Amino acid sequence: MSNLLLADLAASGVKQIPSGYIRPITDRPNLSDVQISHDSIPLIDLHGLTGPSRSLVIKQISQACENDGFFQVKNHGISEEMIGKIMNIARQFFKLPESERLKTYSDDPTKTTRLSTSFNVNSEKISSWRDFLRLHCYPLEDYMHEWPCNPPSFRRDVAEYCTSIRGLVLRLLEAISESLGLERDYIDKKIGKHGQHMVLSNDRYKSVLHRAVVNSEKERISIPTFYCPSQDTVIGPPEEMVDDDHPAVYRDFTYGEYYEKFWNRGLVKECCLDLFKASND
């Protein structure tokens, strides 16, 4: 298992990027094709959600989701101390001896706790320059026992962070529900533990292409949080957002169908959701 992980490959003294990580020129980002915008990424103050300015904040979220597909938040309730602690524990984990990290290694995308590399090494031809640790977090009592026990404070620190970030996610889901003209708790009800349908905006809200740049001088660490439904949850637009002028853009499908296609298709530019458009039936 020598150099199974990218971090260990990089630390081995390799002088050039192995061919298995080099993408064809046609598949590489071309900065000359990027439209430069002087508009800043929307920054939304969540403090207003708890007062008379709530409707204004909801409008700002709606505009950001429609026009940008991305926004930043401040006054979100996650302390700088907690953010610093979770970033520190991530660095500590990836600097553990290889033998310790490999205790959680798996190439199986269905495992709820796993360390792996690239995206899906079983299906891709070109690997991505990254290692990742993926954890299921909710309910904590169902998954904490699977998490790494080293560094010693890993489970405690990650559990505290997961609890706090879940609270933030639920606040954002409420705001997004309202921004779509739905009841405040609509999304949480539909994708909660016993929910039957997951809401889509029927293409009213569009996501942006996720792009990141790495370099040879400085490490890059990110800690994304995904709020995912159960495998049998049916995904489709709510009735309130479908009419003669706005027909359903996507067919109904289960999250399990989406999950399987997502992990097996690799990191490609096209959105995985496009595979489920009604026009593809």
PDB file of C-alpha atoms in Angstrom:
ATOM      1  CA  MET A   1       0.000   0.000   0.000  1.00  0.00           C
ATOM      2  CA  SER A   2       2.966   2.311  -0.439  1.00  0.00           C
ATOM      3  CA  ASN A   3       1.960   5.840  -1.467  1.00  0.00           C
ATOM      4  CA  LEU A   4      -1.699   4.829  -1.601  1.00  0.00           C
ATOM      5  CA  LEU A   5      -2.612   8.350  -0.511  1.00  0.00           C
ATOM      6  CA  LEU A   6      -1.645  11.518  -2.316  1.00  0.00           C
ATOM      7  CA  ALA A   7      -0.189  13.126   0.819  1.00  0.00           C
ATOM      8  CA  ASP A   8       2.297  10.281   1.123  1.00  0.00           C
ATOM      9  CA  LEU A   9       3.105  10.387  -2.591  1.00  0.00           C
ATOM     10  CA  ALA A  10       3.859  14.117  -2.342  1.00  0.00           C
ATOM     11  CA  ALA A  11       5.993  13.563   0.781  1.00  0.00           C
ATOM     12  CA  SER A  12       7.993  10.792  -0.888  1.00  0.00           C
ATOM     13  CA  GLY A  13      10.099  13.312  -2.797  1.00  0.00           C
ATOM     14  CA  VAL A  14       8.442  12.870  -6.185  1.00  0.00           C
ATOM     15  CA  LYS A  15       9.843  15.513  -8.560  1.00  0.00           C
ATOM     16  CA  GLN A  16       7.018  15.732 -11.085  1.00  0.00           C
ATOM     17  CA  ILE A  17       3.333  15.045 -11.254  1.00  0.00           C
ATOM     18  CA  PRO A  18       2.672  11.408 -12.254  1.00  0.00           C
ATOM     19  CA  SER A  19       0.945  10.976 -15.605  1.00  0.00           C
ATOM     20  CA  GLY A  20      -2.118   9.495 -13.914  1.00  0.00           C
ATOM     21  CA  TYR A  21      -2.914  12.950 -12.482  1.00  0.00           C
ATOM     22  CA  ILE A  22      -2.407  14.981 -15.680  1.00  0.00           C
ATOM     23  CA  ARG A  23      -5.616  15.837 -17.485  1.00  0.00           C
ATOM     24  CA  PRO A  24      -5.794  16.243 -21.274  1.00  0.00           C
ATOM     25  CA  ILE A  25      -5.444  19.836 -22.409  1.00  0.00           C
ATOM     26  CA  THR A  26      -9.069  19.865 -23.561  1.00  0.00           C
ATOM     27  CA  ASP A  27     -10.191  18.951 -20.034  1.00  0.00           C
ATOM     28  CA  ARG A  28      -8.164  21.590 -18.203  1.00  0.00           C
ATOM     29  CA  PRO A  29      -9.560  24.905 -16.946  1.00  0.00           C
ATOM     30  CA  ASN A  30      -8.873  27.694 -19.397  1.00  0.00           C
ATOM     31  CA  LEU A  31      -8.618  30.998 -17.566  1.00  0.00           C
ATOM     32  CA  SER A  32      -8.873  32.892 -20.849  1.00  0.00           C
ATOM     33  CA  ASP A  33     -12.440  31.606 -21.166  1.00  0.00           C
ATOM     34  CA  VAL A  34     -13.443  32.856 -17.723  1.00  0.00           C
ATOM     35  CA  GLN A  35     -15.539  35.992 -17.779  1.00  0.00           C
ATOM     36  CA  ILE A  36     -14.054  38.422 -15.302  1.00  0.00           C
ATOM     37  CA  SER A  37     -16.627  40.096 -13.111  1.00  0.00           C
ATOM     38  CA  HIS A  38     -16.002  43.021 -10.819  1.00  0.00           C
ATOM     39  CA  ASP A  39     -19.076  42.141  -8.794  1.00  0.00           C
ATOM     40  CA  SER A  40     -18.245  40.695  -5.395  1.00  0.00           C
ATOM     41  CA  ILE A  41     -19.707  37.448  -4.088  1.00  0.00           C
ATOM     42  CA  PRO A  42     -22.853  38.314  -2.097  1.00  0.00           C
ATOM     43  CA  LEU A  43     -22.212  38.581   1.650  1.00  0.00           C
ATOM     44  CA  ILE A  44     -25.384  38.103   3.685  1.00  0.00           C
ATOM     45  CA  ASP A  45     -25.692  39.077   7.343  1.00  0.00           C
ATOM     46  CA  LEU A  46     -27.716  36.318   9.019  1.00  0.00           C
ATOM     47  CA  HIS A  47     -28.236  38.398  12.138  1.00  0.00           C
ATOM     48  CA  GLY A  48     -31.198  39.963  10.357  1.00  0.00           C
ATOM     49  CA  LEU A  49     -33.043  36.622  10.255  1.00  0.00           C
ATOM     50  CA  THR A  50     -34.003  37.017  13.902  1.00  0.00           C
ATOM     51  CA  GLY A  51     -35.495  40.500  13.699  1.00  0.00           C
ATOM     52  CA  PRO A  52     -37.651  42.861  11.673  1.00  0.00           C
ATOM     53  CA  SER A  53     -35.153  42.712   8.787  1.00  0.00           C
ATOM     54  CA  ARG A  54     -35.916  39.033   8.094  1.00  0.00           C
ATOM     55  CA  SER A  55     -37.856  39.729   4.898  1.00  0.00           C
ATOM     56  CA  LEU A  56     -34.942  41.803   3.562  1.00  0.00           C
ATOM     57  CA  VAL A  57     -32.466  38.994   4.278  1.00  0.00           C
ATOM     58  CA  ILE A  58     -34.807  36.477   2.619  1.00  0.00           C
ATOM     59  CA  LYS A  59     -34.883  38.693  -0.469  1.00  0.00           C
ATOM     60  CA  GLN A  60     -31.075  38.919  -0.496  1.00  0.00           C
ATOM     61  CA  ILE A  61     -30.826  35.122  -0.327  1.00  0.00           C
ATOM     62  CA  SER A  62     -33.321  34.755  -3.165  1.00  0.00           C
ATOM     63  CA  GLN A  63     -31.399  37.184  -5.372  1.00  0.00           C
ATOM     64  CA  ALA A  64     -28.071  35.463  -4.593  1.00  0.00           C
ATOM     65  CA  CYS A  65     -29.474  32.016  -5.415  1.00  0.00           C
ATOM     66  CA  GLU A  66     -31.051  33.236  -8.658  1.00  0.00           C
ATOM     67  CA  ASN A  67     -28.233  35.450  -9.917  1.00  0.00           C
ATOM     68  CA  ASP A  68     -25.057  33.994  -8.435  1.00  0.00           C
ATOM     69  CA  GLY A  69     -25.758  30.447  -7.260  1.00  0.00           C
ATOM     70  CA  PHE A  70     -23.426  31.119  -4.357  1.00  0.00           C
ATOM     71  CA  PHE A  71     -23.173  33.411  -1.345  1.00  0.00           C
ATOM     72  CA  GLN A  72     -21.161  34.042   1.802  1.00  0.00           C
ATOM     73  CA  VAL A  73     -22.613  34.563   5.274  1.00  0.00           C
ATOM     74  CA  LYS A  74     -21.557  36.457   8.373  1.00  0.00           C
ATOM     75  CA  ASN A  75     -22.924  36.493  11.928  1.00  0.00           C
ATOM     76  CA  HIS A  76     -23.658  32.823  11.337  1.00  0.00           C
ATOM     77  CA  GLY A  77     -23.133  31.680  14.914  1.00  0.00           C
ATOM     78  CA  ILE A  78     -20.023  29.554  14.330  1.00  0.00           C
ATOM     79  CA  SER A  79     -17.239  31.043  16.428  1.00  0.00           C
ATOM     80  CA  GLU A  80     -13.754  31.698  15.070  1.00  0.00           C
ATOM     81  CA  GLU A  81     -12.466  29.486  17.875  1.00  0.00           C
ATOM     82  CA  MET A  82     -14.555  26.543  16.655  1.00  0.00           C
ATOM     83  CA  ILE A  83     -13.520  27.108  13.036  1.00  0.00           C
ATOM     84  CA  GLY A  84      -9.881  27.234  14.091  1.00  0.00           C
ATOM     85  CA  LYS A  85     -10.300  24.055  16.136  1.00  0.00           C
ATOM     86  CA  ILE A  86     -11.860  22.051  13.293  1.00  0.00           C
ATOM     87  CA  MET A  87      -9.221  23.227  10.808  1.00  0.00           C
ATOM     88  CA  ASN A  88      -6.498  22.281  13.278  1.00  0.00           C
ATOM     89  CA  ILE A  89      -7.907  18.798  13.883  1.00  0.00           C
ATOM     90  CA  ALA A  90      -8.102  18.270  10.103  1.00  0.00           C
ATOM     91  CA  ARG A  91      -4.423  19.175   9.716  1.00  0.00           C
ATOM     92  CA  GLN A  92      -3.500  16.915  12.620  1.00  0.00           C
ATOM     93  CA  PHE A  93      -5.367  13.978  11.089  1.00  0.00           C
ATOM     94  CA  PHE A  94      -3.730  14.261   7.669  1.00  0.00           C
ATOM     95  CA  LYS A  95      -0.307  14.491   9.307  1.00  0.00           C
ATOM     96  CA  LEU A  96      -0.766  11.243  11.239  1.00  0.00           C
ATOM     97  CA  PRO A  97       1.443   8.300  10.210  1.00  0.00           C
ATOM     98  CA  GLU A  98       0.194   6.564   7.086  1.00  0.00           C
ATOM     99  CA  SER A  99      -0.594   3.365   8.995  1.00  0.00           C
ATOM    100  CA  GLU A 100      -2.909   5.264  11.336  1.00  0.00           C
ATOM    101  CA  ARG A 101      -4.757   7.115   8.572  1.00  0.00           C
ATOM    102  CA  LEU A 102      -5.223   3.961   6.507  1.00  0.00           C
ATOM    103  CA  LYS A 103      -7.356   2.430   9.256  1.00  0.00           C
ATOM    104  CA  THR A 104     -10.296   4.331   7.734  1.00  0.00           C
ATOM    105  CA  TYR A 105      -9.296   3.945   4.068  1.00  0.00           C
ATOM    106  CA  SER A 106     -11.889   2.639   1.602  1.00  0.00           C
ATOM    107  CA  ASP A 107     -12.649   2.877  -2.120  1.00  0.00           C
ATOM    108  CA  ASP A 108     -16.325   2.082  -1.481  1.00  0.00           C
ATOM    109  CA  PRO A 109     -18.472   5.232  -1.969  1.00  0.00           C
ATOM    110  CA  THR A 110     -21.297   3.690   0.082  1.00  0.00           C
ATOM    111  CA  LYS A 111     -19.264   3.572   3.309  1.00  0.00           C
ATOM    112  CA  THR A 112     -20.405   6.213   5.772  1.00  0.00           C
ATOM    113  CA  THR A 113     -16.907   6.895   7.110  1.00  0.00           C
ATOM    114  CA  ARG A 114     -13.949   6.646   4.778  1.00  0.00           C
ATOM    115  CA  LEU A 115     -10.600   8.113   3.897  1.00  0.00           C
ATOM    116  CA  SER A 116      -9.812   8.018   0.202  1.00  0.00           C
ATOM    117  CA  THR A 117      -8.047   9.862  -2.568  1.00  0.00           C
ATOM    118  CA  SER A 118      -9.027  11.612  -5.809  1.00  0.00           C
ATOM    119  CA  PHE A 119     -12.786  11.142  -6.432  1.00  0.00           C
ATOM    120  CA  ASN A 120     -13.605   7.534  -7.317  1.00  0.00           C
ATOM    121  CA  VAL A 121     -10.424   5.618  -8.113  1.00  0.00           C
ATOM    122  CA  ASN A 122     -12.460   2.609  -9.265  1.00  0.00           C
ATOM    123  CA  SER A 123     -14.074   4.382 -12.202  1.00  0.00           C
ATOM    124  CA  GLU A 124     -11.910   7.335 -13.230  1.00  0.00           C
ATOM    125  CA  LYS A 125      -9.111   7.359 -15.794  1.00  0.00           C
ATOM    126  CA  ILE A 126      -7.412  10.511 -14.514  1.00  0.00           C
ATOM    127  CA  SER A 127      -7.080  11.057 -10.781  1.00  0.00           C
ATOM    128  CA  SER A 128      -7.667  14.323  -8.945  1.00  0.00           C
ATOM    129  CA  TRP A 129      -4.913  15.840  -6.804  1.00  0.00           C
ATOM    130  CA  ARG A 130      -6.511  15.435  -3.384  1.00  0.00           C
ATOM    131  CA  ASP A 131      -7.090  13.184  -0.370  1.00  0.00           C
ATOM    132  CA  PHE A 132     -10.330  13.376   1.583  1.00  0.00           C
ATOM    133  CA  LEU A 133     -11.974  12.122   4.758  1.00  0.00           C
ATOM    134  CA  ARG A 134     -15.729  11.783   4.415  1.00  0.00           C
ATOM    135  CA  LEU A 135     -17.939  11.389   7.499  1.00  0.00           C
ATOM    136  CA  HIS A 136     -21.650  10.928   8.051  1.00  0.00           C
ATOM    137  CA  CYS A 137     -22.583  13.034  11.055  1.00  0.00           C
ATOM    138  CA  TYR A 138     -26.303  12.867  11.811  1.00  0.00           C
ATOM    139  CA  PRO A 139     -27.563  11.459  14.052  1.00  0.00           C
ATOM    140  CA  LEU A 140     -24.236  11.563  15.899  1.00  0.00           C
ATOM    141  CA  GLU A 141     -24.997   8.433  17.918  1.00  0.00           C
ATOM    142  CA  ASP A 142     -25.290   6.431  14.689  1.00  0.00           C
ATOM    143  CA  TYR A 143     -21.889   7.373  13.289  1.00  0.00           C
ATOM    144  CA  MET A 144     -19.433   8.683  15.897  1.00  0.00           C
ATOM    145  CA  HIS A 145     -18.191   5.183  16.737  1.00  0.00           C
ATOM    146  CA  GLU A 146     -16.992   4.831  13.115  1.00  0.00           C
ATOM    147  CA  TRP A 147     -14.909   8.013  13.164  1.00  0.00           C
ATOM    148  CA  PRO A 148     -11.140   8.016  13.655  1.00  0.00           C
ATOM    149  CA  CYS A 149     -10.093   7.940  17.315  1.00  0.00           C
ATOM    150  CA  ASN A 150      -6.861   9.767  16.543  1.00  0.00           C
ATOM    151  CA  PRO A 151      -6.013  12.563  17.097  1.00  0.00           C
ATOM    152  CA  PRO A 152      -7.433  11.966  20.614  1.00  0.00           C
ATOM    153  CA  SER A 153      -9.812  14.963  20.467  1.00  0.00           C
ATOM    154  CA  PHE A 154     -11.051  14.163  16.928  1.00  0.00           C
ATOM    155  CA  ARG A 155     -14.466  12.761  17.817  1.00  0.00           C
ATOM    156  CA  ARG A 156     -15.205  15.410  20.440  1.00  0.00           C
ATOM    157  CA  ASP A 157     -14.145  18.359  18.282  1.00  0.00           C
ATOM    158  CA  VAL A 158     -15.847  17.101  15.119  1.00  0.00           C
ATOM    159  CA  ALA A 159     -19.072  16.308  17.013  1.00  0.00           C
ATOM    160  CA  GLU A 160     -19.184  19.848  18.438  1.00  0.00           C
ATOM    161  CA  TYR A 161     -18.627  21.316  14.988  1.00  0.00           C
ATOM    162  CA  CYS A 162     -21.223  19.062  13.341  1.00  0.00           C
ATOM    163  CA  THR A 163     -23.836  20.041  15.919  1.00  0.00           C
ATOM    164  CA  SER A 164     -23.191  23.746  15.375  1.00  0.00           C
ATOM    165  CA  ILE A 165     -23.014  23.557  11.585  1.00  0.00           C
ATOM    166  CA  ARG A 166     -26.262  21.568  11.457  1.00  0.00           C
ATOM    167  CA  GLY A 167     -27.986  24.389  13.316  1.00  0.00           C
ATOM    168  CA  LEU A 168     -26.693  26.847  10.714  1.00  0.00           C
ATOM    169  CA  VAL A 169     -27.807  24.584   7.854  1.00  0.00           C
ATOM    170  CA  LEU A 170     -31.336  24.378   9.251  1.00  0.00           C
ATOM    171  CA  ARG A 171     -31.521  28.175   9.519  1.00  0.00           C
ATOM    172  CA  LEU A 172     -30.404  28.503   5.897  1.00  0.00           C
ATOM    173  CA  LEU A 173     -32.910  25.875   4.745  1.00  0.00           C
ATOM    174  CA  GLU A 174     -35.702  27.813   6.436  1.00  0.00           C
ATOM    175  CA  ALA A 175     -34.587  30.999   4.716  1.00  0.00           C
ATOM    176  CA  ILE A 176     -34.296  29.299   1.313  1.00  0.00           C
ATOM    177  CA  SER A 177     -37.755  27.757   1.758  1.00  0.00           C
ATOM    178  CA  GLU A 178     -39.213  31.194   2.403  1.00  0.00           C
ATOM    179  CA  SER A 179     -37.287  32.690  -0.507  1.00  0.00           C
ATOM    180  CA  LEU A 180     -39.055  30.195  -2.803  1.00  0.00           C
ATOM    181  CA  GLY A 181     -42.446  31.264  -1.462  1.00  0.00           C
ATOM    182  CA  LEU A 182     -42.850  28.062   0.558  1.00  0.00           C
ATOM    183  CA  GLU A 183     -43.511  27.495   4.251  1.00  0.00           C
ATOM    184  CA  ARG A 184     -40.510  28.113   6.461  1.00  0.00           C
ATOM    185  CA  ASP A 185     -40.110  24.453   7.460  1.00  0.00           C
ATOM    186  CA  TYR A 186     -40.950  23.020   4.015  1.00  0.00           C
ATOM    187  CA  ILE A 187     -37.497  21.792   3.007  1.00  0.00           C
ATOM    188  CA  ASP A 188     -36.634  20.392   6.441  1.00  0.00           C
ATOM    189  CA  LYS A 189     -39.911  18.457   6.548  1.00  0.00           C
ATOM    190  CA  LYS A 190     -39.446  17.038   3.080  1.00  0.00           C
ATOM    191  CA  ILE A 191     -35.825  15.928   3.454  1.00  0.00           C
ATOM    192  CA  GLY A 192     -35.842  15.162   7.162  1.00  0.00           C
ATOM    193  CA  LYS A 193     -35.345  11.663   8.508  1.00  0.00           C
ATOM    194  CA  HIS A 194     -38.912  10.620   7.596  1.00  0.00           C
ATOM    195  CA  GLY A 195     -39.465  12.941   4.642  1.00  0.00           C
ATOM    196  CA  GLN A 196     -40.789  11.640   1.328  1.00  0.00           C
ATOM    197  CA  HIS A 197     -39.753  14.319  -1.153  1.00  0.00           C
ATOM    198  CA  MET A 198     -36.842  16.640  -1.543  1.00  0.00           C
ATOM    199  CA  VAL A 199     -37.484  20.066  -2.906  1.00  0.00           C
ATOM    200  CA  LEU A 200     -35.916  21.395  -6.072  1.00  0.00           C
ATOM    201  CA  SER A 201     -36.382  24.947  -7.249  1.00  0.00           C
ATOM    202  CA  ASN A 202     -37.335  23.696 -10.734  1.00  0.00           C
ATOM    203  CA  ASP A 203     -34.262  25.484 -12.113  1.00  0.00           C
ATOM    204  CA  ARG A 204     -35.191  28.813 -10.576  1.00  0.00           C
ATOM    205  CA  TYR A 205     -32.044  28.549  -8.481  1.00  0.00           C
ATOM    206  CA  LYS A 206     -28.901  27.388 -10.280  1.00  0.00           C
ATOM    207  CA  SER A 207     -25.623  26.217  -8.808  1.00  0.00           C
ATOM    208  CA  VAL A 208     -22.228  27.270 -10.064  1.00  0.00           C
ATOM    209  CA  LEU A 209     -19.381  25.058 -11.271  1.00  0.00           C
ATOM    210  CA  HIS A 210     -17.152  24.156  -8.326  1.00  0.00           C
ATOM    211  CA  ARG A 211     -13.580  25.096  -9.147  1.00  0.00           C
ATOM    212  CA  ALA A 212     -10.496  25.185  -6.950  1.00  0.00           C
ATOM    213  CA  VAL A 213      -6.858  26.023  -7.619  1.00  0.00           C
ATOM    214  CA  VAL A 214      -3.929  24.320  -5.900  1.00  0.00           C
ATOM    215  CA  ASN A 215      -0.242  25.106  -6.031  1.00  0.00           C
ATOM    216  CA  SER A 216       3.069  23.568  -5.021  1.00  0.00           C
ATOM    217  CA  GLU A 217       3.782  26.059  -2.249  1.00  0.00           C
ATOM    218  CA  LYS A 218       0.833  25.886   0.132  1.00  0.00           C
ATOM    219  CA  GLU A 219      -1.610  23.198   1.253  1.00  0.00           C
ATOM    220  CA  ARG A 220      -5.316  23.674   0.633  1.00  0.00           C
ATOM    221  CA  ILE A 221      -7.849  22.394   3.181  1.00  0.00           C
ATOM    222  CA  SER A 222     -11.606  22.767   2.928  1.00  0.00           C
ATOM    223  CA  ILE A 223     -14.369  21.386   5.150  1.00  0.00           C
ATOM    224  CA  PRO A 224     -17.627  21.298   3.165  1.00  0.00           C
ATOM    225  CA  THR A 225     -20.922  20.245   4.723  1.00  0.00           C
ATOM    226  CA  PHE A 226     -23.625  18.450   2.722  1.00  0.00           C
ATOM    227  CA  TYR A 227     -27.212  18.105   3.912  1.00  0.00           C
ATOM    228  CA  CYS A 228     -28.307  14.837   2.295  1.00  0.00           C
ATOM    229  CA  PRO A 229     -31.602  12.936   2.383  1.00  0.00           C
ATOM    230  CA  SER A 230     -31.964   9.182   2.776  1.00  0.00           C
ATOM    231  CA  GLN A 231     -31.326   6.902  -0.198  1.00  0.00           C
ATOM    232  CA  ASP A 232     -35.038   6.272  -0.834  1.00  0.00           C
ATOM    233  CA  THR A 233     -36.056   9.917  -0.712  1.00  0.00           C
ATOM    234  CA  VAL A 234     -37.846  10.959  -3.904  1.00  0.00           C
ATOM    235  CA  ILE A 235     -36.457  14.127  -5.454  1.00  0.00           C
ATOM    236  CA  GLY A 236     -38.635  16.432  -7.504  1.00  0.00           C
ATOM    237  CA  PRO A 237     -39.959  20.006  -7.637  1.00  0.00           C
ATOM    238  CA  PRO A 238     -42.809  20.919  -5.269  1.00  0.00           C
ATOM    239  CA  GLU A 239     -46.280  21.301  -6.772  1.00  0.00           C
ATOM    240  CA  GLU A 240     -46.220  24.980  -5.841  1.00  0.00           C
ATOM    241  CA  MET A 241     -43.430  25.607  -8.347  1.00  0.00           C
ATOM    242  CA  VAL A 242     -44.891  23.762 -11.348  1.00  0.00           C
ATOM    243  CA  ASP A 243     -47.574  25.174 -13.668  1.00  0.00           C
ATOM    244  CA  ASP A 244     -48.294  25.579 -17.375  1.00  0.00           C
ATOM    245  CA  ASP A 245     -45.713  28.348 -17.680  1.00  0.00           C
ATOM    246  CA  HIS A 246     -43.165  26.493 -15.572  1.00  0.00           C
ATOM    247  CA  PRO A 247     -43.339  22.758 -16.391  1.00  0.00           C
ATOM    248  CA  ALA A 248     -41.238  20.331 -14.367  1.00  0.00           C
ATOM    249  CA  VAL A 249     -37.633  20.497 -15.569  1.00  0.00           C
ATOM    250  CA  TYR A 250     -36.660  17.201 -13.920  1.00  0.00           C
ATOM    251  CA  ARG A 251     -38.333  13.829 -13.601  1.00  0.00           C
ATOM    252  CA  ASP A 252     -38.748  12.374 -10.140  1.00  0.00           C
ATOM    253  CA  PHE A 253     -35.871  10.177  -8.989  1.00  0.00           C
ATOM    254  CA  THR A 254     -34.533   8.838  -5.735  1.00  0.00           C
ATOM    255  CA  TYR A 255     -31.507  10.216  -3.986  1.00  0.00           C
ATOM    256  CA  GLY A 256     -30.018   6.711  -4.255  1.00  0.00           C
ATOM    257  CA  GLU A 257     -30.167   6.981  -8.073  1.00  0.00           C
ATOM    258  CA  TYR A 258     -28.485  10.368  -7.966  1.00  0.00           C
ATOM    259  CA  TYR A 259     -25.816   9.192  -5.515  1.00  0.00           C
ATOM    260  CA  GLU A 260     -24.850   6.211  -7.666  1.00  0.00           C
ATOM    261  CA  LYS A 261     -24.506   8.273 -10.850  1.00  0.00           C
ATOM    262  CA  PHE A 262     -22.669  11.047  -9.022  1.00  0.00           C
ATOM    263  CA  TRP A 263     -19.907   8.775  -7.724  1.00  0.00           C
ATOM    264  CA  ASN A 264     -19.578   6.645 -10.848  1.00  0.00           C
ATOM    265  CA  ARG A 265     -19.295   9.409 -13.431  1.00  0.00           C
ATOM    266  CA  GLY A 266     -16.243  11.138 -11.990  1.00  0.00           C
ATOM    267  CA  LEU A 267     -15.486  14.837 -11.797  1.00  0.00           C
ATOM    268  CA  VAL A 268     -16.822  16.188 -15.077  1.00  0.00           C
ATOM    269  CA  LYS A 269     -17.930  19.700 -15.890  1.00  0.00           C
ATOM    270  CA  GLU A 270     -21.525  18.791 -16.697  1.00  0.00           C
ATOM    271  CA  CYS A 271     -23.962  18.836 -13.785  1.00  0.00           C
ATOM    272  CA  CYS A 272     -25.082  15.397 -12.610  1.00  0.00           C
ATOM    273  CA  LEU A 273     -28.648  16.704 -12.327  1.00  0.00           C
ATOM    274  CA  ASP A 274     -28.746  17.078 -16.119  1.00  0.00           C
ATOM    275  CA  LEU A 275     -29.018  13.291 -16.343  1.00  0.00           C
ATOM    276  CA  PHE A 276     -32.434  13.529 -14.715  1.00  0.00           C
ATOM    277  CA  LYS A 277     -33.962  16.251 -16.860  1.00  0.00           C
ATOM    278  CA  ALA A 278     -37.426  15.455 -18.150  1.00  0.00           C
ATOM    279  CA  SER A 279     -36.189  16.016 -21.728  1.00  0.00           C
ATOM    280  CA  ASN A 280     -33.793  13.065 -21.312  1.00  0.00           C
ATOM    281  CA  ASP A 281     -36.615  10.551 -20.801  1.00  0.00           C
TER     282      ASP A 281
END
